[in-house]
PDB file of C-alpha atoms in Angstrom:
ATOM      1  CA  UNK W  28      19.150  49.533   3.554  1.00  0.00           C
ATOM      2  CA  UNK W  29      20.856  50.872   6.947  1.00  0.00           C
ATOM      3  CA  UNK W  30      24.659  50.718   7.255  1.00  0.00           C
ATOM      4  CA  UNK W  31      25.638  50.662  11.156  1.00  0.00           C
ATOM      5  CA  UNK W  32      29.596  51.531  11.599  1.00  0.00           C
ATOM      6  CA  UNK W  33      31.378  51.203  14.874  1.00  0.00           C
ATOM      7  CA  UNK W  34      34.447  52.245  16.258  1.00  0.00           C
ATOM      8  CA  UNK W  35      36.947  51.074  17.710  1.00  0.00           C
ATOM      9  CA  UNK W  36      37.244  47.122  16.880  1.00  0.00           C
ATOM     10  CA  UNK W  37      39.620  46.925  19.521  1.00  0.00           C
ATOM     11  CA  UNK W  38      39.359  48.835  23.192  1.00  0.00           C
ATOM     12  CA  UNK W  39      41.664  48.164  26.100  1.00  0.00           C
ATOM     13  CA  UNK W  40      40.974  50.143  29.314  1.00  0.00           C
ATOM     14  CA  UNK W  41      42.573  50.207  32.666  1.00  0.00           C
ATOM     15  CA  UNK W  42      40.255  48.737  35.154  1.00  0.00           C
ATOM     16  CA  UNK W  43      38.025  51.529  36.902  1.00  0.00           C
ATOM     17  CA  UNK W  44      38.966  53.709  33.949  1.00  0.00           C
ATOM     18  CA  UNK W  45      35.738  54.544  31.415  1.00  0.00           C
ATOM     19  CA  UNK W  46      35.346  52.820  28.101  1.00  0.00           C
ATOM     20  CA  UNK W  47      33.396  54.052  24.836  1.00  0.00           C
ATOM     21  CA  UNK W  48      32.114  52.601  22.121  1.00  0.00           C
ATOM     22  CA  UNK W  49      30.749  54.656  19.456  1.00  0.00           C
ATOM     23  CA  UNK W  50      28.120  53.643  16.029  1.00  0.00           C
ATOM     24  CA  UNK W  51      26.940  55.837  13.262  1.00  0.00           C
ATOM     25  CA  UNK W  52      23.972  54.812  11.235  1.00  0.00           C
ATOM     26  CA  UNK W  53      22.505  55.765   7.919  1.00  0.00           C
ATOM     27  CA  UNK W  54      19.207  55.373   7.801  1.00  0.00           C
ATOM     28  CA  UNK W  55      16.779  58.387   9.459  1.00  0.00           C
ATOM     29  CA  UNK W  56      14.080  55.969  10.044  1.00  0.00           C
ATOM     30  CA  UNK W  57      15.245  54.012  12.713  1.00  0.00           C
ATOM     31  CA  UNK W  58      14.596  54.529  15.955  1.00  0.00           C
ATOM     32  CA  UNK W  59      15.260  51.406  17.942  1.00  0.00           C
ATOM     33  CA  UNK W  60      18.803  51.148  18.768  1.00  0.00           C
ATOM     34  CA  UNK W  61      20.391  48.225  21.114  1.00  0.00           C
ATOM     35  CA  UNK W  62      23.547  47.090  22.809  1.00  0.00           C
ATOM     36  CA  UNK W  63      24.420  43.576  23.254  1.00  0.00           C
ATOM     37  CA  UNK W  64      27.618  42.276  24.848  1.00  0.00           C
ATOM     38  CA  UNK W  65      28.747  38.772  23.999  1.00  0.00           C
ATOM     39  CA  UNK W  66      31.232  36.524  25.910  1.00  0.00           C
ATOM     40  CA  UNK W  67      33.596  33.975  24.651  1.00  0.00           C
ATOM     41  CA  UNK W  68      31.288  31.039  23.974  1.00  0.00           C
ATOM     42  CA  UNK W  69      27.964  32.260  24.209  1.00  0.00           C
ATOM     43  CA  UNK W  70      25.289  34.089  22.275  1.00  0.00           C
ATOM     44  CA  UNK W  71      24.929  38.036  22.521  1.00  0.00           C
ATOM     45  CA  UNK W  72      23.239  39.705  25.596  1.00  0.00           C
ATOM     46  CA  UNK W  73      20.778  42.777  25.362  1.00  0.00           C
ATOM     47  CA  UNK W  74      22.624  45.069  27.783  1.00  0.00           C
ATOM     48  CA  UNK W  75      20.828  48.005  27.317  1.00  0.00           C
ATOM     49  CA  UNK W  76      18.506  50.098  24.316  1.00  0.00           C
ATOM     50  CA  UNK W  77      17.422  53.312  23.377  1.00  0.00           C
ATOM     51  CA  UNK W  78      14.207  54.702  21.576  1.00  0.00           C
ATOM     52  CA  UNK W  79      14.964  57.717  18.891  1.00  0.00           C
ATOM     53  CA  UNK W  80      12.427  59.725  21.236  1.00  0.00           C
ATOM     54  CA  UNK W  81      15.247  59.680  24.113  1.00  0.00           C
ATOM     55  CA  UNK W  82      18.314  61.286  24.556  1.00  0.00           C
ATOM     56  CA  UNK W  83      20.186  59.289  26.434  1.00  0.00           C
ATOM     57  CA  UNK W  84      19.246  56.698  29.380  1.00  0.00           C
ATOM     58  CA  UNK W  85      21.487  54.896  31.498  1.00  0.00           C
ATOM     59  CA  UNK W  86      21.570  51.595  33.717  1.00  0.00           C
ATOM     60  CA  UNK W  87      24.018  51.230  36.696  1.00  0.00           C
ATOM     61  CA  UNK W  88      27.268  51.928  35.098  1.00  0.00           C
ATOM     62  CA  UNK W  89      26.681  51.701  31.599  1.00  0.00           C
ATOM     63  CA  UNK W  90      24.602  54.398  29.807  1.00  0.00           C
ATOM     64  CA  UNK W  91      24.070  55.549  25.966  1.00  0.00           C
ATOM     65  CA  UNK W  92      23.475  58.643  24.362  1.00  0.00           C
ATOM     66  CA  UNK W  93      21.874  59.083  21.447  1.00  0.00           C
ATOM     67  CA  UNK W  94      22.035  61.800  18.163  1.00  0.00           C
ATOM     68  CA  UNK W  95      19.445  61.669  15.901  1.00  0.00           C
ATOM     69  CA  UNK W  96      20.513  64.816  14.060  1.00  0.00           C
ATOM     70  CA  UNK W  97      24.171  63.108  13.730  1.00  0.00           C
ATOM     71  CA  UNK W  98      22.966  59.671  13.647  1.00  0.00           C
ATOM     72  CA  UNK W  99      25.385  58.358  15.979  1.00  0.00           C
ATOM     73  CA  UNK W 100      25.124  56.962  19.094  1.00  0.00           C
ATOM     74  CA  UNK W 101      27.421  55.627  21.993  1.00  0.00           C
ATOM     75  CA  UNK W 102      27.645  53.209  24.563  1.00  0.00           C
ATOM     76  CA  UNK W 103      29.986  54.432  27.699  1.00  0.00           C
ATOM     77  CA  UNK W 104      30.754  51.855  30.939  1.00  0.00           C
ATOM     78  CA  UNK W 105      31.906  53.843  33.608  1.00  0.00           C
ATOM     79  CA  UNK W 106      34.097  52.041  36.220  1.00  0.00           C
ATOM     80  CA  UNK W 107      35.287  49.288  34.188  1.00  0.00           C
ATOM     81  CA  UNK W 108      35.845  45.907  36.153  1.00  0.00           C
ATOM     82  CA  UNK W 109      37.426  42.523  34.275  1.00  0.00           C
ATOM     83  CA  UNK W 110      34.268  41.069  33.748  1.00  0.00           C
ATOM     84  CA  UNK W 111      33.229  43.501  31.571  1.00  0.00           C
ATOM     85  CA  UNK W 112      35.708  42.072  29.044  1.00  0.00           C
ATOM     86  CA  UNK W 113      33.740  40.828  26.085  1.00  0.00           C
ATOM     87  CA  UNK W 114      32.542  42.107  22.645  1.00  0.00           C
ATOM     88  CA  UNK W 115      30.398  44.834  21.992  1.00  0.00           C
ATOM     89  CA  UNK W 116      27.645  45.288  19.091  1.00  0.00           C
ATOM     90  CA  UNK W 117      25.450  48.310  18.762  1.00  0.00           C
ATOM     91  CA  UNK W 118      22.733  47.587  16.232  1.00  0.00           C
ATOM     92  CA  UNK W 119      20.005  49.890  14.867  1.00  0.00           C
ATOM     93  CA  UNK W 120      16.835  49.128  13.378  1.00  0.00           C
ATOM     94  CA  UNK W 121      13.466  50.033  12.585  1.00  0.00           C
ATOM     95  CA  UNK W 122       9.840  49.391  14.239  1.00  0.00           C
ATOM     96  CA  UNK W 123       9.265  45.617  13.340  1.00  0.00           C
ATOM     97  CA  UNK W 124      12.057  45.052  11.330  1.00  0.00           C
ATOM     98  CA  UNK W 125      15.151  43.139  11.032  1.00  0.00           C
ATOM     99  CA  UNK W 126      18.401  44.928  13.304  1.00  0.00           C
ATOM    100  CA  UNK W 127      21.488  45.676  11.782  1.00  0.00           C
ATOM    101  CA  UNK W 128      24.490  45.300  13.643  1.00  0.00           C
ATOM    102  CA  UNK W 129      27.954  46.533  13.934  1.00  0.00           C
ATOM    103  CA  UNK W 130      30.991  44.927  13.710  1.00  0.00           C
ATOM    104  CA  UNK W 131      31.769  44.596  16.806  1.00  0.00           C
ATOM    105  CA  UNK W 132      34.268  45.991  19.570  1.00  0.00           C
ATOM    106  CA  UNK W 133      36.451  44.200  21.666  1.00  0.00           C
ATOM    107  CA  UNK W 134      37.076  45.543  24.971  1.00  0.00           C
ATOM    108  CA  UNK W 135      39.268  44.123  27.623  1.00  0.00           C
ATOM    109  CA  UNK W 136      39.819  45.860  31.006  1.00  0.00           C
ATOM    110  CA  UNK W 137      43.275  45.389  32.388  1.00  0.00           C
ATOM    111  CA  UNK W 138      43.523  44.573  36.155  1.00  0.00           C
TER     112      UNK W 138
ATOM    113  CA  UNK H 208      12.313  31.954  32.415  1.00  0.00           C
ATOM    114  CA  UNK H 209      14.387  29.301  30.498  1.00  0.00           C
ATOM    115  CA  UNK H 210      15.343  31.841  27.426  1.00  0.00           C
ATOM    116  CA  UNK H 211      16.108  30.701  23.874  1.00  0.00           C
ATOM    117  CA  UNK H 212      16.521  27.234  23.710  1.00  0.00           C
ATOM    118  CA  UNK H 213      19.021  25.893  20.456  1.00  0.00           C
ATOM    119  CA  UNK H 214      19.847  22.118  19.684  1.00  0.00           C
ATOM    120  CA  UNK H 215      22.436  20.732  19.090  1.00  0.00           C
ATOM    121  CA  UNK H 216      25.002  23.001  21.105  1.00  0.00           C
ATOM    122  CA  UNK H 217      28.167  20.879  18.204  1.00  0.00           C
ATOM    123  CA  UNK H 218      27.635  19.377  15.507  1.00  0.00           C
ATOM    124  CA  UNK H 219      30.095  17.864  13.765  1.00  0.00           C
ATOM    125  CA  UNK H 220      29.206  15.784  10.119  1.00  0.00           C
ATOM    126  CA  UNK H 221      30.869  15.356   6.972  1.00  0.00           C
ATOM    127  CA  UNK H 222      30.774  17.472   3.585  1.00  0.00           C
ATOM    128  CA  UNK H 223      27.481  16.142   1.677  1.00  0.00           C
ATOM    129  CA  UNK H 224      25.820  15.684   4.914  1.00  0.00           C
ATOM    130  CA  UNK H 225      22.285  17.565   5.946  1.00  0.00           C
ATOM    131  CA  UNK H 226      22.499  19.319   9.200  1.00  0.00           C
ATOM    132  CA  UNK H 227      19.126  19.753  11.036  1.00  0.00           C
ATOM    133  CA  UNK H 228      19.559  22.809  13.665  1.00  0.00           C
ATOM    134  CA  UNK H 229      16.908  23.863  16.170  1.00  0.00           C
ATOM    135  CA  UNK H 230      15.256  26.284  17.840  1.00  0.00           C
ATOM    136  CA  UNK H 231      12.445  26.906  20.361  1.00  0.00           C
ATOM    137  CA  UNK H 232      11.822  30.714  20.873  1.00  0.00           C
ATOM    138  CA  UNK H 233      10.634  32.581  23.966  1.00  0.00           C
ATOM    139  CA  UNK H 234       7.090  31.681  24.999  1.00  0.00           C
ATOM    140  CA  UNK H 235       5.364  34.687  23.616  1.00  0.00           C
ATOM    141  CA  UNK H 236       7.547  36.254  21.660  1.00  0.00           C
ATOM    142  CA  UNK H 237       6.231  36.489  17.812  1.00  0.00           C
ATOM    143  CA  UNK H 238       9.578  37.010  16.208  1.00  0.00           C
ATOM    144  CA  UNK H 239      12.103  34.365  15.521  1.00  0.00           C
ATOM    145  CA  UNK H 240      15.860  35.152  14.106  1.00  0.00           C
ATOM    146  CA  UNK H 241      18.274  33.109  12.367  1.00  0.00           C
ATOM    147  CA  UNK H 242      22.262  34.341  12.259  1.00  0.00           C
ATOM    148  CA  UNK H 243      25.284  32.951  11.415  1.00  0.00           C
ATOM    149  CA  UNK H 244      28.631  34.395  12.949  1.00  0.00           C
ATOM    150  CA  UNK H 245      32.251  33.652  11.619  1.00  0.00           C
ATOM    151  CA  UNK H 246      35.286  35.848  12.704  1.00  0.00           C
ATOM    152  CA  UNK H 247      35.400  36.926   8.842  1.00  0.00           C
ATOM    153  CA  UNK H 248      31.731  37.692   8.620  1.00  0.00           C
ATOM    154  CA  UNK H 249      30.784  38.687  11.991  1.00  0.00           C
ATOM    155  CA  UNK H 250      26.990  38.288  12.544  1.00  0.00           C
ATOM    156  CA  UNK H 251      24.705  37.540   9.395  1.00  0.00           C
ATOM    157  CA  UNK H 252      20.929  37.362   9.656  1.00  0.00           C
ATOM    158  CA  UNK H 253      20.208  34.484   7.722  1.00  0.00           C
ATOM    159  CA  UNK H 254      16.214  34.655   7.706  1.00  0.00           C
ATOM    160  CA  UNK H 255      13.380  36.145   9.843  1.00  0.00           C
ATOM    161  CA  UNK H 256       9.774  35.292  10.721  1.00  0.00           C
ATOM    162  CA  UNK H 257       6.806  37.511  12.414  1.00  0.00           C
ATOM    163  CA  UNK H 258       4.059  35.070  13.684  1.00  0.00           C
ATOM    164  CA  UNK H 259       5.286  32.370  12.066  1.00  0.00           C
ATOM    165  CA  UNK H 260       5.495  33.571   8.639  1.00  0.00           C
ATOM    166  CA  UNK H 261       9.101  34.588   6.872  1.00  0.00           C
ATOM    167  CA  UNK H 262       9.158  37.701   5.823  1.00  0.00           C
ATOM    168  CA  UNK H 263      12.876  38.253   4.958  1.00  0.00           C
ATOM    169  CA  UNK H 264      15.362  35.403   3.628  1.00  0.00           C
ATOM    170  CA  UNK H 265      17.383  37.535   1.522  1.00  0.00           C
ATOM    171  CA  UNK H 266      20.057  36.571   3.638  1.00  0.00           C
ATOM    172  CA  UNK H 267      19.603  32.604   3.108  1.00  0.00           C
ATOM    173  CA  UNK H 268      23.599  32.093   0.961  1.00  0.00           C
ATOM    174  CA  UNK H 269      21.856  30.125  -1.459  1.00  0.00           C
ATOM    175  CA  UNK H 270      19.287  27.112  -2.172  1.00  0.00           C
ATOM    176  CA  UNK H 271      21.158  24.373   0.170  1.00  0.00           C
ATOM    177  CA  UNK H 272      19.710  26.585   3.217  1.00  0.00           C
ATOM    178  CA  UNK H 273      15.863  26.328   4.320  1.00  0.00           C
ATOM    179  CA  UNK H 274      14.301  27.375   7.391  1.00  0.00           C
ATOM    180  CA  UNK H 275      10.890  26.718   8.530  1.00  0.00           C
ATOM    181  CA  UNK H 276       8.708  27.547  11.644  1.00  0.00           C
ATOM    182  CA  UNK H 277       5.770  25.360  11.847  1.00  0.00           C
ATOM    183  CA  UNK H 278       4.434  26.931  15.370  1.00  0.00           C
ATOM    184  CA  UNK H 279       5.159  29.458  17.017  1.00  0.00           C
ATOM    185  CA  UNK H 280       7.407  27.625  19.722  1.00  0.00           C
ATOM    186  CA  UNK H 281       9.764  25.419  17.142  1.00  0.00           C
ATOM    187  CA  UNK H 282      11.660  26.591  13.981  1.00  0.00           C
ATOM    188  CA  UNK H 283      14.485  24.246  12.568  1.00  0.00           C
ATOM    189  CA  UNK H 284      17.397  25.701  10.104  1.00  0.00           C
ATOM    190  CA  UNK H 285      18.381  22.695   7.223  1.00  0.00           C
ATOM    191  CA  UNK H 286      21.612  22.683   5.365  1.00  0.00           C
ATOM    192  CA  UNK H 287      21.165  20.005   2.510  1.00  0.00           C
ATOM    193  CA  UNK H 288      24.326  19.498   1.474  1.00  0.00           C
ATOM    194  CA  UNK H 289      26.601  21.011   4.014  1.00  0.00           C
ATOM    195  CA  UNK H 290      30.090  22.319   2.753  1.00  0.00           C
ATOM    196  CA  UNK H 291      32.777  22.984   5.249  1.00  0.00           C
ATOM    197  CA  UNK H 292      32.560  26.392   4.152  1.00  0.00           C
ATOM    198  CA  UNK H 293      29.395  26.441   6.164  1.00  0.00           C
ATOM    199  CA  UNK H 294      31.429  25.549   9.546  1.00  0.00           C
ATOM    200  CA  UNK H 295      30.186  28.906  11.544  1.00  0.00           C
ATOM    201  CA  UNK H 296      28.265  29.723  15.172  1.00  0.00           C
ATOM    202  CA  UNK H 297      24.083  29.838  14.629  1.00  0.00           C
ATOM    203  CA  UNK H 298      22.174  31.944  16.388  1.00  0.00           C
ATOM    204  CA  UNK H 299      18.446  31.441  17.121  1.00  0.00           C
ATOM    205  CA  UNK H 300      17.427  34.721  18.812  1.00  0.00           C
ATOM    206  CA  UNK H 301      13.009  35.687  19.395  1.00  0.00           C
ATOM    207  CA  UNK H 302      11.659  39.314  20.096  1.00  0.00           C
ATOM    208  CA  UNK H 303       8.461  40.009  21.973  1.00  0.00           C
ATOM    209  CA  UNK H 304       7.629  42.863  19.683  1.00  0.00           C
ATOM    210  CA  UNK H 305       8.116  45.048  17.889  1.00  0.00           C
ATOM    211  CA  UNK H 306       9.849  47.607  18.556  1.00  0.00           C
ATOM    212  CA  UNK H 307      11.878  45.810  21.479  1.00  0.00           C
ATOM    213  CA  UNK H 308      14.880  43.830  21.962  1.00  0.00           C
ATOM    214  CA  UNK H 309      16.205  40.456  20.448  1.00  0.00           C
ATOM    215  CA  UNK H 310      16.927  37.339  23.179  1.00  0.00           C
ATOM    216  CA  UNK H 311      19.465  35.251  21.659  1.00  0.00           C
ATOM    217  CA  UNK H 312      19.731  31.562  22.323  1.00  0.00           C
ATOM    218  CA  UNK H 313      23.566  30.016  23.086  1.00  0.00           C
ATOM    219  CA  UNK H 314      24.216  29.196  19.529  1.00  0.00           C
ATOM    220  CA  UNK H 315      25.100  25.479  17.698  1.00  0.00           C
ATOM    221  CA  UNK H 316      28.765  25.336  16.743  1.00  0.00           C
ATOM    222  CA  UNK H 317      28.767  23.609  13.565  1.00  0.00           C
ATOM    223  CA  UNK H 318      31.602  21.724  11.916  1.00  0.00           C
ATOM    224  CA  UNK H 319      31.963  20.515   8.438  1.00  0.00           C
ATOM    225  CA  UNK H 320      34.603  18.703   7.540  1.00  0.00           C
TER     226      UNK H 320
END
């Protein structure tokens, strides 16, 4: 089955300073790949996703690239404010399937 | 749009004690997830169903877990016995299709003592 790793667990940032999160994944076949972000107390939040036929996309301040040859992909929040303190999963998966997710990064952005 | 909707948000109960937990999905969306997340464990998909129909439980711990989804708008997760080992966050979460994004409901905190 597919094996998602993600680095770091643990992220601290100044705030307005730029934060990445990076996953590698071991299966070729997948091609869906999302981000959620989950706050203390509640369930995980689709922040943003990317298709293996695109390169990268981005939203606002938060973008993710994506390389199929490598099989790793990244999320990056540019501008960093404290409410983008929470915990980070990347997750990859295939057409119709079941994800699989990371373990998780903890960012907090320092006032 | 009210989003996933889970019941109970706690549940406290005893060791020996079934725990009913449930779930109503997305109107529309034709996948339904189960997880379980523990800060040792992180996030665990317990069991999966397209329209209705499981099509992956490998991740059900063992034969004191059932799920079932008898419409497409209700789905219930059943521990029968509960152990306190099975004290964790649940996750309902539905997907429109497929190849798109999971909506996760706000989770049941469960406690076993």
């Amino acid at each position: 089955g597919e094996n998602v790793e993600q680095h770091p667990s643990t992220l601290s940032v100044q705030e307005g300073d730029s934060a990445v999160i990076k996953c590698t994944y071991s299966d070729s076949a997948s091609n869906y790949f999302p981000w959620y972000k989950q706050e203390l107390g509640k369930g995980p939040q689709l922040i943003i996703d990317i298709r293996s036929n695109v390169g990268e996309k981005k939203d606002q301040r938060i973008a993710v690239t994506l390389n199929k040859t490598a099989k790793h992909f990244s999320l990056h929040i540019t501008e960093t404010q404290p409410e983008d303190s929470a915990v980070y999963f990347c997750a990859a998966s295939r057409a119709g399937n079941q994800f699989y997710f990371g373990t998780g990064t903890s960012l907090t952005v320092i006032p | 749009d009210a989003g996933v909707i889970q019941s109970p948000r706690h549940e406290v109960t005893e060791m020996g004690q079934e725990v009913t937990l449930r779930c109503k999905p997305i109107s529309g969306h034709n996948s339904l997830f189960w997880y379980r997340q523990t800060m040792m464990r992180g996030l665990e998909l317990l069991i999966y169903f397209n329209n209705n129909v499981p099509i992956d439980d490998s991740g059900m711990p063992e034969d004191r877990f059932s799920a079932k989804m008898p419409n497409a708008s209700f789905s219930t997760l059943k521990i029968q016995p509960s152990e306190p080992r099975d004290s964790a966050v649940y996750f309902c979460a539905s997907r429109p299709g497929r190849d798109e994004g999971q909506f996760f409901g706000p989770g049941t905190r469960l406690t076993v003592l």
